[in-house]
């Protein structure tokens, strides 16, 4: 079995040692099977039913292996996400090592490393990537800070924009002598490199993807409970207005993910108010952990993070249809039993039909960009309405043109039709009957003439049957009259069709020309 | 006014007298040469205050042949003066690591490092070494040091200690070589991290017939954050063959994990005259945490049952709890 297939076959039941052995094999061969990249996805089954530390062990070891196999560009967002928002030293170190597998380091990477340094300066840890699940005490080990600065050394001139920060860090006594040694080496490497990159990027490249939406009919089965205990359906809340949705859970132990996301919902709420958009956009924070996050817990969590809830802004826990909602949103999350073991930071922009317009992955929320997207979505909603009206009106106009009387006979037919159908509303109908009967006869005559000319007598026969019904109605019931009127109308309308259309219809109607 | 002035003067005099006493003790510490004199002087000194004292105390601490009490006292008195000195922290680390050192000295050094871990700014620079030392201590022959190290690592949700604790719990023998700490302590330490992979094994322990009461109680505390264990907790709460402590802890855990299920079951327990009064009292107290719930406030049948309970002879704690509960419910209903 090839390495790629073996990795592909990994499941939730695969022992973690087996996963590590396959990663080791990839490291030894220096090959990067596509299935190894798939393991970076948070929702990959290999992370299911494992504790958070077990998931971190696999993920951190996997990330570090990219230094041996090479790190393709499409894996970079996963690496940057860990550098930007993880609070675990092993994951951050793994991500720092992974960067060294890049063929061409993009400028601006150093900013991520520096942000990770700031988070770890009081939370560094003793680590080893030499083996999976190492046994302590170890003769030699590394630390996340040391690995971050080693990557700075590897970046050389590409980290030129960080030189001043490195000088400040070098003089900080909070760093151990070993780490300061690595900082010194990084400074040397940058200074000696003749190429100094100047393109500075300091925010996570937000990945924007269009989602695959589940059908509205199916989404109707998704039922929520909000922070006040009210029941509401997916379509009730998400249809009618564009919406922004985030996922969170109150037991998340990374303050840079769920907690920050909820606070950002509060910021977004304020920004919407400032742009006069509040009430036009719905905001929803949906919990990953509906079994634990009850209404009261959600209410307290959102309140403490200044996300003010009301009918347009809600915290939601799924009561029914979790599987449908997850299929709809496709969140990057995994579970150990009912508890989340790891997840990414992402949010969704939903259109007024509740379908996914865009999915943003990354930790940095650019509120202005989001407002722009929301405005575009609102404009789209308006233009959709006007498009619907314009297509309706153009169809109406076309229909009117099609049936517009194009000759005196047609005009007479329409007039007679209008006259006879309103007969019952005239009080003096006794003396009007002969006049309308005459007009009806003119109509039939006109249709007959037209039919002969076009060699198609169906309109005439229809109108003749209709006229017979109308006359019979004087002896029978009113419904017979209506049926007659209907037949006359159908005959007249068919007669009004242009010749070209008639010729195209003839084969379908199996009519002989 | 005069009284105030006099009071302040008295305070000043007392402070000066205290200063003089400390100064005299410090002088005695510098002059002392035999262990008994040093020990007495150090006990009277609140903390080392200058370089001369620090140099002497550091020398005493590093002297392997010195009396253990003197070394411990020297180390403790140096904390505030040398707390920002990396070499002092490194000395403490080496004292812990050296298994040939007296266990009391090693434990004292451990406690000093625990203090410094939140009081010293420089401690961050030795954090990595500290964690490595703690991991090594998990296999130390001294059980108290093993337990202290395991607790310290568990607090930072360290994956290595979790791995070791789980291995200890998984081993079939109760006194396994894999065990760092007793089983009940291991369960408690794993519970520091709700995201750890311990729930299946803890659930199994709770259902073991040989599990001790303390193991069960610790297991229930841990499962109080696991929604998948709600039914198991409910069974424990209702199982009259279990110890009262186990049942009461289960009731509290179920309340945390699945309040609706708890309220439903607690009502039956409270109204059951054959039930243990302690378990009933815990259920009543638990219900009081959910006075916003309709199931608690709007249940006339249950309240009628409760009002009847008040009239029967009950244990004082149960009578008190039920009375308080009814008062709270009445208050809510009036609102």
mmCIF file of C-alpha atoms in Angstrom, chain B:
data_model
loop_
_atom_site.group_PDB
_atom_site.id
_atom_site.type_symbol
_atom_site.label_atom_id
_atom_site.label_comp_id
_atom_site.label_asym_id
_atom_site.label_seq_id
_atom_site.Cartn_x
_atom_site.Cartn_y
_atom_site.Cartn_z
ATOM 1 C CA UNK B 1 -7.407 64.737 68.749
ATOM 2 C CA UNK B 2 -4.877 64.048 71.451
ATOM 3 C CA UNK B 3 -5.904 60.412 71.503
ATOM 4 C CA UNK B 4 -5.209 60.158 67.779
ATOM 5 C CA UNK B 5 -1.799 61.764 68.113
ATOM 6 C CA UNK B 6 -0.972 59.496 70.996
ATOM 7 C CA UNK B 7 -2.109 56.461 69.015
ATOM 8 C CA UNK B 8 0.049 57.444 66.033
ATOM 9 C CA UNK B 9 3.037 58.055 68.302
ATOM 10 C CA UNK B 10 2.578 54.626 69.871
ATOM 11 C CA UNK B 11 2.500 53.065 66.410
ATOM 12 C CA UNK B 12 5.665 54.913 65.419
ATOM 13 C CA UNK B 13 7.395 53.731 68.582
ATOM 14 C CA UNK B 14 6.321 50.165 67.969
ATOM 15 C CA UNK B 15 7.579 50.323 64.371
ATOM 16 C CA UNK B 16 10.923 51.711 65.444
ATOM 17 C CA UNK B 17 11.246 49.047 68.123
ATOM 18 C CA UNK B 18 10.404 46.396 65.527
ATOM 19 C CA UNK B 19 12.967 47.828 63.110
ATOM 20 C CA UNK B 20 15.574 47.735 65.832
ATOM 21 C CA UNK B 21 14.740 44.127 66.670
ATOM 22 C CA UNK B 22 15.016 43.128 62.992
ATOM 23 C CA UNK B 23 18.287 45.048 62.675
ATOM 24 C CA UNK B 24 19.643 43.267 65.748
ATOM 25 C CA UNK B 25 18.525 39.872 64.347
ATOM 26 C CA UNK B 26 20.183 40.675 61.019
ATOM 27 C CA UNK B 27 23.371 41.585 62.866
ATOM 28 C CA UNK B 28 23.166 38.351 64.792
ATOM 29 C CA UNK B 29 22.651 36.452 61.504
ATOM 30 C CA UNK B 30 25.788 38.018 60.020
ATOM 31 C CA UNK B 31 27.789 37.307 63.168
ATOM 32 C CA UNK B 32 26.401 33.802 63.843
ATOM 33 C CA UNK B 33 28.590 30.853 63.025
ATOM 34 C CA UNK B 34 26.931 27.750 64.471
ATOM 35 C CA UNK B 35 23.730 26.349 62.948
ATOM 36 C CA UNK B 36 21.567 26.904 66.016
ATOM 37 C CA UNK B 37 22.469 30.608 66.227
ATOM 38 C CA UNK B 38 21.949 31.055 62.482
ATOM 39 C CA UNK B 39 18.601 29.297 62.622
ATOM 40 C CA UNK B 40 17.367 31.464 65.527
ATOM 41 C CA UNK B 41 18.566 34.638 63.822
ATOM 42 C CA UNK B 42 17.003 33.686 60.496
ATOM 43 C CA UNK B 43 13.674 32.862 62.156
ATOM 44 C CA UNK B 44 13.583 36.389 63.580
ATOM 45 C CA UNK B 45 14.457 38.056 60.269
ATOM 46 C CA UNK B 46 11.350 38.601 58.084
ATOM 47 C CA UNK B 47 13.443 38.721 54.901
ATOM 48 C CA UNK B 48 16.966 39.206 53.633
ATOM 49 C CA UNK B 49 17.413 42.933 52.929
ATOM 50 C CA UNK B 50 20.930 43.682 51.692
ATOM 51 C CA UNK B 51 23.839 42.279 49.704
ATOM 52 C CA UNK B 52 25.864 41.233 52.764
ATOM 53 C CA UNK B 53 22.991 39.210 54.196
ATOM 54 C CA UNK B 54 22.183 37.805 50.751
ATOM 55 C CA UNK B 55 25.751 36.677 50.157
ATOM 56 C CA UNK B 56 25.817 34.844 53.496
ATOM 57 C CA UNK B 57 22.365 33.255 52.988
ATOM 58 C CA UNK B 58 23.271 32.143 49.440
ATOM 59 C CA UNK B 59 26.461 30.571 50.729
ATOM 60 C CA UNK B 60 24.531 28.695 53.404
ATOM 61 C CA UNK B 61 21.956 27.521 50.855
ATOM 62 C CA UNK B 62 24.574 26.138 48.473
ATOM 63 C CA UNK B 63 26.575 24.457 51.240
ATOM 64 C CA UNK B 64 25.726 20.749 51.013
ATOM 65 C CA UNK B 65 27.173 20.099 54.439
ATOM 66 C CA UNK B 66 25.046 22.722 56.147
ATOM 67 C CA UNK B 67 22.110 21.933 58.447
ATOM 68 C CA UNK B 68 18.929 21.329 56.377
ATOM 69 C CA UNK B 69 16.784 23.721 58.421
ATOM 70 C CA UNK B 70 19.367 26.470 57.941
ATOM 71 C CA UNK B 71 19.434 25.868 54.177
ATOM 72 C CA UNK B 72 15.644 25.873 53.979
ATOM 73 C CA UNK B 73 15.357 29.057 56.057
ATOM 74 C CA UNK B 74 18.072 30.775 54.005
ATOM 75 C CA UNK B 75 16.258 29.942 50.792
ATOM 76 C CA UNK B 76 12.886 31.126 52.106
ATOM 77 C CA UNK B 77 14.297 34.426 53.395
ATOM 78 C CA UNK B 78 16.070 35.081 50.077
ATOM 79 C CA UNK B 79 12.887 34.923 47.968
ATOM 80 C CA UNK B 80 11.995 38.607 48.074
ATOM 81 C CA UNK B 81 15.604 39.845 47.705
ATOM 82 C CA UNK B 82 16.730 37.481 44.927
ATOM 83 C CA UNK B 83 13.375 36.793 43.307
ATOM 84 C CA UNK B 84 14.452 38.655 40.167
ATOM 85 C CA UNK B 85 17.843 36.932 40.059
ATOM 86 C CA UNK B 86 17.951 34.146 37.489
ATOM 87 C CA UNK B 87 20.860 32.373 39.183
ATOM 88 C CA UNK B 88 18.871 32.045 42.440
ATOM 89 C CA UNK B 89 15.986 30.448 40.524
ATOM 90 C CA UNK B 90 18.450 28.110 38.817
ATOM 91 C CA UNK B 91 19.884 27.148 42.216
ATOM 92 C CA UNK B 92 16.395 26.226 43.421
ATOM 93 C CA UNK B 93 15.839 24.183 40.253
ATOM 94 C CA UNK B 94 19.041 22.258 40.781
ATOM 95 C CA UNK B 95 18.117 21.624 44.420
ATOM 96 C CA UNK B 96 14.853 20.021 43.307
ATOM 97 C CA UNK B 97 16.446 17.980 40.538
ATOM 98 C CA UNK B 98 19.135 16.462 42.716
ATOM 99 C CA UNK B 99 17.603 13.294 44.153
ATOM 100 C CA UNK B 100 20.405 12.995 46.708
ATOM 101 C CA UNK B 101 19.198 16.172 48.434
ATOM 102 C CA UNK B 102 17.057 15.934 51.557
ATOM 103 C CA UNK B 103 13.363 15.589 50.562
ATOM 104 C CA UNK B 104 12.426 18.491 52.865
ATOM 105 C CA UNK B 105 14.900 20.785 51.104
ATOM 106 C CA UNK B 106 13.626 19.723 47.694
ATOM 107 C CA UNK B 107 10.027 20.324 48.701
ATOM 108 C CA UNK B 108 10.921 23.728 50.152
ATOM 109 C CA UNK B 109 12.703 24.628 46.898
ATOM 110 C CA UNK B 110 9.602 23.514 44.989
ATOM 111 C CA UNK B 111 7.388 25.822 47.055
ATOM 112 C CA UNK B 112 9.795 28.724 46.557
ATOM 113 C CA UNK B 113 9.612 28.189 42.794
ATOM 114 C CA UNK B 114 5.833 28.033 42.941
ATOM 115 C CA UNK B 115 5.848 31.437 44.652
ATOM 116 C CA UNK B 116 8.300 32.862 42.146
ATOM 117 C CA UNK B 117 6.302 31.546 39.208
ATOM 118 C CA UNK B 118 3.784 34.324 39.770
ATOM 119 C CA UNK B 119 5.806 36.912 41.706
ATOM 120 C CA UNK B 120 9.005 37.077 39.643
ATOM 121 C CA UNK B 121 9.247 38.736 36.245
ATOM 122 C CA UNK B 122 12.403 36.790 35.448
ATOM 123 C CA UNK B 123 10.739 33.455 36.116
ATOM 124 C CA UNK B 124 9.462 33.414 32.514
ATOM 125 C CA UNK B 125 13.075 32.938 31.391
ATOM 126 C CA UNK B 126 13.363 29.648 33.304
ATOM 127 C CA UNK B 127 9.846 28.406 32.665
ATOM 128 C CA UNK B 128 10.978 25.916 30.007
ATOM 129 C CA UNK B 129 13.605 24.401 32.335
ATOM 130 C CA UNK B 130 11.088 24.369 35.198
ATOM 131 C CA UNK B 131 8.608 22.377 33.113
ATOM 132 C CA UNK B 132 11.339 19.945 32.061
ATOM 133 C CA UNK B 133 12.287 19.470 35.735
ATOM 134 C CA UNK B 134 8.663 18.945 36.703
ATOM 135 C CA UNK B 135 8.257 16.254 34.052
ATOM 136 C CA UNK B 136 11.361 14.515 35.316
ATOM 137 C CA UNK B 137 9.946 14.664 38.854
ATOM 138 C CA UNK B 138 7.001 12.501 37.794
ATOM 139 C CA UNK B 139 9.328 9.507 38.174
ATOM 140 C CA UNK B 140 10.919 10.734 41.386
ATOM 141 C CA UNK B 141 11.180 8.224 44.235
ATOM 142 C CA UNK B 142 9.608 10.809 46.593
ATOM 143 C CA UNK B 143 5.814 10.486 46.420
ATOM 144 C CA UNK B 144 5.053 14.031 47.724
ATOM 145 C CA UNK B 145 7.316 15.562 45.083
ATOM 146 C CA UNK B 146 5.701 13.440 42.386
ATOM 147 C CA UNK B 147 2.292 14.645 43.496
ATOM 148 C CA UNK B 148 3.411 18.291 43.643
ATOM 149 C CA UNK B 149 4.940 18.089 40.162
ATOM 150 C CA UNK B 150 1.874 16.351 38.740
ATOM 151 C CA UNK B 151 -0.408 19.000 40.219
ATOM 152 C CA UNK B 152 1.722 21.860 38.858
ATOM 153 C CA UNK B 153 1.800 20.315 35.376
ATOM 154 C CA UNK B 154 -1.912 19.482 35.452
ATOM 155 C CA UNK B 155 -2.668 23.139 36.163
ATOM 156 C CA UNK B 156 -1.057 24.130 32.852
ATOM 157 C CA UNK B 157 -2.860 21.243 31.076
ATOM 158 C CA UNK B 158 0.458 19.650 30.212
ATOM 159 C CA UNK B 159 0.038 16.850 27.683
ATOM 160 C CA UNK B 160 2.849 14.727 29.172
ATOM 161 C CA UNK B 161 1.356 14.560 32.655
ATOM 162 C CA UNK B 162 -2.086 13.833 31.211
ATOM 163 C CA UNK B 163 -0.578 11.031 29.176
ATOM 164 C CA UNK B 164 1.138 9.582 32.244
ATOM 165 C CA UNK B 165 -1.910 9.919 34.485
ATOM 166 C CA UNK B 166 -4.082 8.198 31.896
ATOM 167 C CA UNK B 167 -1.553 5.396 31.536
ATOM 168 C CA UNK B 168 -1.713 4.942 35.304
ATOM 169 C CA UNK B 169 -5.503 4.811 35.287
ATOM 170 C CA UNK B 170 -5.596 2.406 32.354
ATOM 171 C CA UNK B 171 -3.281 -0.106 33.977
ATOM 172 C CA UNK B 172 -5.307 -3.004 35.349
ATOM 173 C CA UNK B 173 -3.400 -3.169 38.634
ATOM 174 C CA UNK B 174 -4.435 -0.585 41.172
ATOM 175 C CA UNK B 175 -0.848 -0.146 42.389
ATOM 176 C CA UNK B 176 0.818 0.051 39.020
ATOM 177 C CA UNK B 177 4.348 1.249 38.324
ATOM 178 C CA UNK B 178 2.766 3.692 35.909
ATOM 179 C CA UNK B 179 1.007 5.440 38.738
ATOM 180 C CA UNK B 180 2.391 8.829 39.690
ATOM 181 C CA UNK B 181 -0.301 9.538 42.259
ATOM 182 C CA UNK B 182 -3.199 7.526 43.734
ATOM 183 C CA UNK B 183 -6.118 6.909 41.392
ATOM 184 C CA UNK B 184 -8.481 9.395 42.997
ATOM 185 C CA UNK B 185 -5.824 12.125 42.784
ATOM 186 C CA UNK B 186 -5.084 11.180 39.163
ATOM 187 C CA UNK B 187 -8.770 11.550 38.262
ATOM 188 C CA UNK B 188 -8.902 14.906 40.017
ATOM 189 C CA UNK B 189 -5.816 16.183 38.168
ATOM 190 C CA UNK B 190 -7.111 15.044 34.791
ATOM 191 C CA UNK B 191 -10.305 16.946 35.547
ATOM 192 C CA UNK B 192 -8.343 20.224 35.473
ATOM 193 C CA UNK B 193 -8.633 20.043 31.699
ATOM 194 C CA UNK B 194 -12.138 19.486 30.412
ATOM 195 C CA UNK B 195 -10.685 18.903 26.929
ATOM 196 C CA UNK B 196 -8.491 15.974 27.993
ATOM 197 C CA UNK B 197 -9.138 12.481 26.685
ATOM 198 C CA UNK B 198 -10.080 10.975 30.047
ATOM 199 C CA UNK B 199 -13.882 10.768 29.953
ATOM 200 C CA UNK B 200 -14.235 7.135 28.758
ATOM 201 C CA UNK B 201 -11.796 5.814 31.366
ATOM 202 C CA UNK B 202 -13.328 7.916 34.145
ATOM 203 C CA UNK B 203 -16.795 6.655 33.201
ATOM 204 C CA UNK B 204 -15.491 3.088 33.388
ATOM 205 C CA UNK B 205 -13.960 3.703 36.830
ATOM 206 C CA UNK B 206 -17.236 5.105 38.115
ATOM 207 C CA UNK B 207 -18.970 1.880 37.137
ATOM 208 C CA UNK B 208 -16.293 -0.403 38.585
ATOM 209 C CA UNK B 209 -17.539 -2.431 41.521
ATOM 210 C CA UNK B 210 -14.122 -2.186 43.168
ATOM 211 C CA UNK B 211 -13.834 1.607 42.915
ATOM 212 C CA UNK B 212 -13.498 3.343 46.269
ATOM 213 C CA UNK B 213 -15.859 6.084 47.408
ATOM 214 C CA UNK B 214 -13.236 8.802 46.912
ATOM 215 C CA UNK B 215 -12.451 7.514 43.394
ATOM 216 C CA UNK B 216 -16.140 7.610 42.547
ATOM 217 C CA UNK B 217 -16.589 11.094 43.985
ATOM 218 C CA UNK B 218 -13.599 12.414 42.009
ATOM 219 C CA UNK B 219 -14.876 10.688 38.871
ATOM 220 C CA UNK B 220 -18.276 12.344 39.303
ATOM 221 C CA UNK B 221 -16.654 15.766 39.766
ATOM 222 C CA UNK B 222 -14.833 15.251 36.473
ATOM 223 C CA UNK B 223 -17.926 14.025 34.627
ATOM 224 C CA UNK B 224 -19.827 17.131 35.709
ATOM 225 C CA UNK B 225 -18.493 18.768 32.544
ATOM 226 C CA UNK B 226 -19.304 15.878 30.216
ATOM 227 C CA UNK B 227 -22.776 16.121 28.713
ATOM 228 C CA UNK B 228 -22.503 12.551 27.395
ATOM 229 C CA UNK B 229 -22.373 11.281 30.990
ATOM 230 C CA UNK B 230 -25.718 12.788 32.015
ATOM 231 C CA UNK B 231 -27.529 9.428 32.075
ATOM 232 C CA UNK B 232 -24.763 7.762 34.062
ATOM 233 C CA UNK B 233 -24.878 10.580 36.610
ATOM 234 C CA UNK B 234 -28.659 10.307 36.778
ATOM 235 C CA UNK B 235 -28.370 6.569 37.477
ATOM 236 C CA UNK B 236 -25.807 7.214 40.210
ATOM 237 C CA UNK B 237 -28.033 9.856 41.753
ATOM 238 C CA UNK B 238 -30.990 7.477 41.895
ATOM 239 C CA UNK B 239 -29.059 4.328 42.871
ATOM 240 C CA UNK B 240 -29.882 3.738 46.533
ATOM 241 C CA UNK B 241 -27.103 1.150 46.865
ATOM 242 C CA UNK B 242 -24.480 3.841 46.371
ATOM 243 C CA UNK B 243 -22.905 5.789 49.251
ATOM 244 C CA UNK B 244 -24.681 9.020 50.158
ATOM 245 C CA UNK B 245 -21.638 11.114 49.224
ATOM 246 C CA UNK B 246 -21.600 9.522 45.762
ATOM 247 C CA UNK B 247 -25.323 10.165 45.278
ATOM 248 C CA UNK B 248 -25.151 13.757 46.489
ATOM 249 C CA UNK B 249 -22.154 14.531 44.273
ATOM 250 C CA UNK B 250 -23.956 12.928 41.322
ATOM 251 C CA UNK B 251 -26.981 15.161 41.933
ATOM 252 C CA UNK B 252 -24.802 18.286 41.890
ATOM 253 C CA UNK B 253 -22.933 17.075 38.800
ATOM 254 C CA UNK B 254 -26.150 16.294 36.944
ATOM 255 C CA UNK B 255 -27.469 19.754 37.798
ATOM 256 C CA UNK B 256 -24.388 21.285 36.175
ATOM 257 C CA UNK B 257 -24.434 19.119 33.101
ATOM 258 C CA UNK B 258 -28.135 18.662 32.384
ATOM 259 C CA UNK B 259 -30.317 20.993 34.497
ATOM 260 C CA UNK B 260 -33.629 19.938 32.910
ATOM 261 C CA UNK B 261 -33.023 16.258 33.618
ATOM 262 C CA UNK B 262 -31.894 17.091 37.146
ATOM 263 C CA UNK B 263 -35.046 19.108 37.919
ATOM 264 C CA UNK B 264 -37.244 16.291 36.685
ATOM 265 C CA UNK B 265 -35.496 13.635 38.791
ATOM 266 C CA UNK B 266 -34.925 15.862 41.820
ATOM 267 C CA UNK B 267 -38.673 16.431 42.251
ATOM 268 C CA UNK B 268 -39.248 12.686 42.689
ATOM 269 C CA UNK B 269 -36.330 12.361 45.093
ATOM 270 C CA UNK B 270 -37.521 15.306 47.200
ATOM 271 C CA UNK B 271 -41.069 13.957 47.516
ATOM 272 C CA UNK B 272 -39.911 10.384 48.231
ATOM 273 C CA UNK B 273 -40.191 9.908 52.004
ATOM 274 C CA UNK B 274 -37.958 6.815 51.863
ATOM 275 C CA UNK B 275 -35.077 8.788 50.374
ATOM 276 C CA UNK B 276 -31.982 9.815 52.309
ATOM 277 C CA UNK B 277 -32.462 13.295 53.845
ATOM 278 C CA UNK B 278 -28.988 14.394 52.694
ATOM 279 C CA UNK B 279 -29.730 13.548 49.051
ATOM 280 C CA UNK B 280 -33.119 15.290 49.301
ATOM 281 C CA UNK B 281 -31.508 18.390 50.776
ATOM 282 C CA UNK B 282 -28.947 18.509 47.943
ATOM 283 C CA UNK B 283 -31.801 18.204 45.427
ATOM 284 C CA UNK B 284 -33.729 21.073 47.041
ATOM 285 C CA UNK B 285 -30.613 23.260 47.081
ATOM 286 C CA UNK B 286 -29.979 22.343 43.471
ATOM 287 C CA UNK B 287 -33.507 23.369 42.477
ATOM 288 C CA UNK B 288 -32.938 26.751 44.102
ATOM 289 C CA UNK B 289 -30.289 27.453 41.437
ATOM 290 C CA UNK B 290 -32.978 27.254 38.764
ATOM 291 C CA UNK B 291 -35.662 29.573 40.057
ATOM 292 C CA UNK B 292 -35.866 31.123 36.596
ATOM 293 C CA UNK B 293 -36.997 27.815 35.170
ATOM 294 C CA UNK B 294 -40.694 27.255 34.565
ATOM 295 C CA UNK B 295 -40.295 23.617 35.594
ATOM 296 C CA UNK B 296 -39.280 24.806 39.065
ATOM 297 C CA UNK B 297 -41.598 27.759 39.615
ATOM 298 C CA UNK B 298 -44.752 26.639 37.803
ATOM 299 C CA UNK B 299 -45.450 23.164 39.148
ATOM 300 C CA UNK B 300 -48.409 23.373 41.567
ATOM 301 C CA UNK B 301 -48.497 19.606 42.086
ATOM 302 C CA UNK B 302 -44.887 19.556 43.224
ATOM 303 C CA UNK B 303 -45.330 22.623 45.403
ATOM 304 C CA UNK B 304 -48.314 21.003 47.071
ATOM 305 C CA UNK B 305 -46.160 17.958 47.792
ATOM 306 C CA UNK B 306 -43.464 20.225 49.166
ATOM 307 C CA UNK B 307 -45.888 22.068 51.442
ATOM 308 C CA UNK B 308 -46.977 18.710 52.860
ATOM 309 C CA UNK B 309 -43.345 17.847 53.484
ATOM 310 C CA UNK B 310 -42.995 20.870 55.692
ATOM 311 C CA UNK B 311 -45.623 19.572 58.028
ATOM 312 C CA UNK B 312 -43.985 16.201 58.611
ATOM 313 C CA UNK B 313 -41.093 15.694 60.978
ATOM 314 C CA UNK B 314 -37.916 16.041 59.046
ATOM 315 C CA UNK B 315 -34.258 16.403 59.741
ATOM 316 C CA UNK B 316 -33.360 20.031 60.504
ATOM 317 C CA UNK B 317 -31.281 20.577 57.333
ATOM 318 C CA UNK B 318 -34.046 19.212 55.124
ATOM 319 C CA UNK B 319 -36.723 21.226 56.915
ATOM 320 C CA UNK B 320 -34.630 24.375 56.592
ATOM 321 C CA UNK B 321 -33.890 23.737 52.895
ATOM 322 C CA UNK B 322 -37.519 23.026 51.986
ATOM 323 C CA UNK B 323 -38.743 26.090 53.896
ATOM 324 C CA UNK B 324 -36.238 28.312 52.149
ATOM 325 C CA UNK B 325 -37.136 26.811 48.791
ATOM 326 C CA UNK B 326 -40.862 27.450 49.256
ATOM 327 C CA UNK B 327 -40.193 31.017 50.351
ATOM 328 C CA UNK B 328 -38.091 31.633 47.255
ATOM 329 C CA UNK B 329 -40.714 30.133 44.959
ATOM 330 C CA UNK B 330 -43.474 32.219 46.556
ATOM 331 C CA UNK B 331 -41.332 35.324 46.165
ATOM 332 C CA UNK B 332 -40.779 34.536 42.469
ATOM 333 C CA UNK B 333 -44.444 33.876 41.866
ATOM 334 C CA UNK B 334 -45.371 37.208 43.455
ATOM 335 C CA UNK B 335 -42.943 38.988 41.128
#
